[in-house]
PDB file of C-alpha atoms in Angstrom:
ATOM      1  CA  MET A   1      15.523  -7.916  21.910  1.00  0.00           C
ATOM      2  CA  LYS A   2      14.724 -12.069  22.063  1.00  0.00           C
ATOM      3  CA  ILE A   3      11.157 -13.187  22.264  1.00  0.00           C
ATOM      4  CA  GLN A   4      10.549 -16.244  24.632  1.00  0.00           C
ATOM      5  CA  ILE A   5       7.191 -18.095  22.592  1.00  0.00           C
ATOM      6  CA  ASP A   6       7.111 -19.976  25.712  1.00  0.00           C
ATOM      7  CA  ILE A   7       6.158 -16.433  27.865  1.00  0.00           C
ATOM      8  CA  LEU A   8       4.862 -14.890  24.694  1.00  0.00           C
ATOM      9  CA  LYS A   9       1.622 -18.121  24.449  1.00  0.00           C
ATOM     10  CA  ASP A  10       1.483 -18.232  28.437  1.00  0.00           C
ATOM     11  CA  SER A  11       0.806 -14.284  28.300  1.00  0.00           C
ATOM     12  CA  LEU A  12      -1.240 -14.005  25.928  1.00  0.00           C
ATOM     13  CA  ASN A  13      -3.434 -16.678  26.735  1.00  0.00           C
ATOM     14  CA  LYS A  14      -3.549 -15.300  30.166  1.00  0.00           C
ATOM     15  CA  LEU A  15      -5.003 -11.939  28.517  1.00  0.00           C
ATOM     16  CA  LEU A  16      -7.280 -13.872  26.872  1.00  0.00           C
ATOM     17  CA  ASP A  17      -8.703 -15.677  29.653  1.00  0.00           C
ATOM     18  CA  TYR A  18      -8.547 -12.240  31.663  1.00  0.00           C
ATOM     19  CA  THR A  19     -10.868 -10.959  28.407  1.00  0.00           C
ATOM     20  CA  LYS A  20     -12.889 -13.732  28.289  1.00  0.00           C
ATOM     21  CA  GLU A  21     -13.705 -13.458  32.131  1.00  0.00           C
ATOM     22  CA  ALA A  22     -14.393  -9.944  31.534  1.00  0.00           C
ATOM     23  CA  HIS A  23     -16.185  -9.432  28.920  1.00  0.00           C
ATOM     24  CA  GLY A  24     -17.343 -12.464  27.792  1.00  0.00           C
ATOM     25  CA  GLU A  25     -17.361 -15.405  24.761  1.00  0.00           C
ATOM     26  CA  THR A  26     -17.508 -13.123  22.276  1.00  0.00           C
ATOM     27  CA  VAL A  27     -16.276  -8.959  21.583  1.00  0.00           C
ATOM     28  CA  ASP A  28     -18.464  -7.536  18.686  1.00  0.00           C
ATOM     29  CA  ILE A  29     -16.389  -5.560  16.903  1.00  0.00           C
ATOM     30  CA  ASP A  30     -17.796  -2.657  15.099  1.00  0.00           C
ATOM     31  CA  ALA A  31     -15.492  -1.858  12.646  1.00  0.00           C
ATOM     32  CA  ASP A  32     -13.765  -3.393   9.697  1.00  0.00           C
ATOM     33  CA  LEU A  33     -11.532  -1.960   7.913  1.00  0.00           C
ATOM     34  CA  TYR A  34      -8.360  -0.273   9.282  1.00  0.00           C
ATOM     35  CA  TRP A  35      -4.911   1.530   8.480  1.00  0.00           C
ATOM     36  CA  PHE A  36      -1.854  -0.738   7.945  1.00  0.00           C
ATOM     37  CA  VAL A  37       1.497   0.080   8.260  1.00  0.00           C
ATOM     38  CA  PRO A  38       3.653  -1.357   6.224  1.00  0.00           C
ATOM     39  CA  ARG A  39       6.876  -3.600   7.829  1.00  0.00           C
ATOM     40  CA  ASP A  40       9.320  -1.416   6.661  1.00  0.00           C
ATOM     41  CA  MET A  41       8.097   1.641   7.525  1.00  0.00           C
ATOM     42  CA  LEU A  42       6.638   0.291  11.191  1.00  0.00           C
ATOM     43  CA  VAL A  43       9.913   0.339  12.694  1.00  0.00           C
ATOM     44  CA  GLU A  44      11.362   3.365  10.992  1.00  0.00           C
ATOM     45  CA  PRO A  45      10.022   5.961  13.789  1.00  0.00           C
ATOM     46  CA  ALA A  46      12.018   8.756  11.548  1.00  0.00           C
ATOM     47  CA  VAL A  47       9.940   8.761   9.148  1.00  0.00           C
ATOM     48  CA  VAL A  48       6.136   9.407   8.627  1.00  0.00           C
ATOM     49  CA  PRO A  49       4.566   6.499   6.630  1.00  0.00           C
ATOM     50  CA  SER A  50       3.336   7.770   3.086  1.00  0.00           C
ATOM     51  CA  GLU A  51       2.621   3.978   1.688  1.00  0.00           C
ATOM     52  CA  LEU A  52      -0.207   3.595   4.297  1.00  0.00           C
ATOM     53  CA  THR A  53      -2.970   0.764   3.026  1.00  0.00           C
ATOM     54  CA  LEU A  54      -6.236  -0.648   4.024  1.00  0.00           C
ATOM     55  CA  GLY A  55      -6.301  -3.893   6.275  1.00  0.00           C
ATOM     56  CA  SER A  56      -9.552  -6.058   7.082  1.00  0.00           C
ATOM     57  CA  LEU A  57     -10.529  -6.385  10.364  1.00  0.00           C
ATOM     58  CA  GLU A  58     -13.071  -9.666   8.898  1.00  0.00           C
ATOM     59  CA  ASP A  59     -10.636 -10.868   6.415  1.00  0.00           C
ATOM     60  CA  ASP A  60      -8.168 -11.199   9.129  1.00  0.00           C
ATOM     61  CA  TRP A  61     -10.368 -13.232  11.196  1.00  0.00           C
ATOM     62  CA  GLN A  62     -11.453 -15.282   8.158  1.00  0.00           C
ATOM     63  CA  GLN A  63      -7.745 -16.280   8.238  1.00  0.00           C
ATOM     64  CA  ILE A  64      -7.136 -16.386  11.819  1.00  0.00           C
ATOM     65  CA  SER A  65     -10.707 -19.007  12.453  1.00  0.00           C
ATOM     66  CA  ALA A  66      -9.361 -21.211   8.999  1.00  0.00           C
ATOM     67  CA  ILE A  67      -5.957 -21.844  10.778  1.00  0.00           C
ATOM     68  CA  GLY A  68      -8.247 -22.843  14.491  1.00  0.00           C
ATOM     69  CA  ASP A  69     -10.373 -24.963  13.150  1.00  0.00           C
ATOM     70  CA  GLY A  70      -7.390 -26.908  11.108  1.00  0.00           C
ATOM     71  CA  ALA A  71      -8.725 -26.069   7.298  1.00  0.00           C
ATOM     72  CA  ARG A  72      -5.569 -23.948   6.705  1.00  0.00           C
ATOM     73  CA  GLU A  73      -2.009 -24.694   7.868  1.00  0.00           C
ATOM     74  CA  PRO A  74      -0.468 -21.978  10.309  1.00  0.00           C
ATOM     75  CA  ILE A  75       2.038 -19.444   8.729  1.00  0.00           C
ATOM     76  CA  GLY A  76       4.090 -17.232   9.597  1.00  0.00           C
ATOM     77  CA  TYR A  77       2.494 -14.056   8.387  1.00  0.00           C
ATOM     78  CA  GLY A  78      -0.977 -15.579  11.170  1.00  0.00           C
ATOM     79  CA  LEU A  79       0.761 -13.393  13.606  1.00  0.00           C
ATOM     80  CA  VAL A  80       0.633 -10.565  11.683  1.00  0.00           C
ATOM     81  CA  TRP A  81      -3.357 -11.251  11.173  1.00  0.00           C
ATOM     82  CA  ALA A  82      -3.764 -11.743  14.569  1.00  0.00           C
ATOM     83  CA  SER A  83      -2.321  -8.775  16.144  1.00  0.00           C
ATOM     84  CA  ALA A  84      -4.658  -6.775  14.045  1.00  0.00           C
ATOM     85  CA  VAL A  85      -7.337  -9.064  15.797  1.00  0.00           C
ATOM     86  CA  LEU A  86      -6.315  -8.431  19.377  1.00  0.00           C
ATOM     87  CA  ARG A  87      -5.338  -5.196  18.717  1.00  0.00           C
ATOM     88  CA  ALA A  88      -9.409  -3.929  18.252  1.00  0.00           C
ATOM     89  CA  VAL A  89      -9.807  -6.834  20.279  1.00  0.00           C
ATOM     90  CA  GLY A  90      -8.075  -4.767  22.988  1.00  0.00           C
ATOM     91  CA  ASP A  91      -8.867  -1.357  22.356  1.00  0.00           C
ATOM     92  CA  ARG A  92     -12.998  -2.559  22.210  1.00  0.00           C
ATOM     93  CA  THR A  93     -11.902  -3.885  25.692  1.00  0.00           C
ATOM     94  CA  LEU A  94     -10.363  -1.055  27.275  1.00  0.00           C
TER      95      LEU A  94
END
């Protein structure tokens, strides 16, 4: 599968615009910690993950915010942080 970045960007912008319109400027997230599945285990559905670790939405949000305000340079792993935050926002706004 090939992901076209422009389509992904447009889709995310539309989803975020929808969320802002439906739920306002902010979304309250009650939880901080979540189970993080390592990358090599995430894409192996035949193997039950045995090395789960904890991630922190607060830490992920701090990193994403720092990229957004220019205090930190964008890096590829930023998308992993963003995915956790987007998941939390999506789950909260169902």
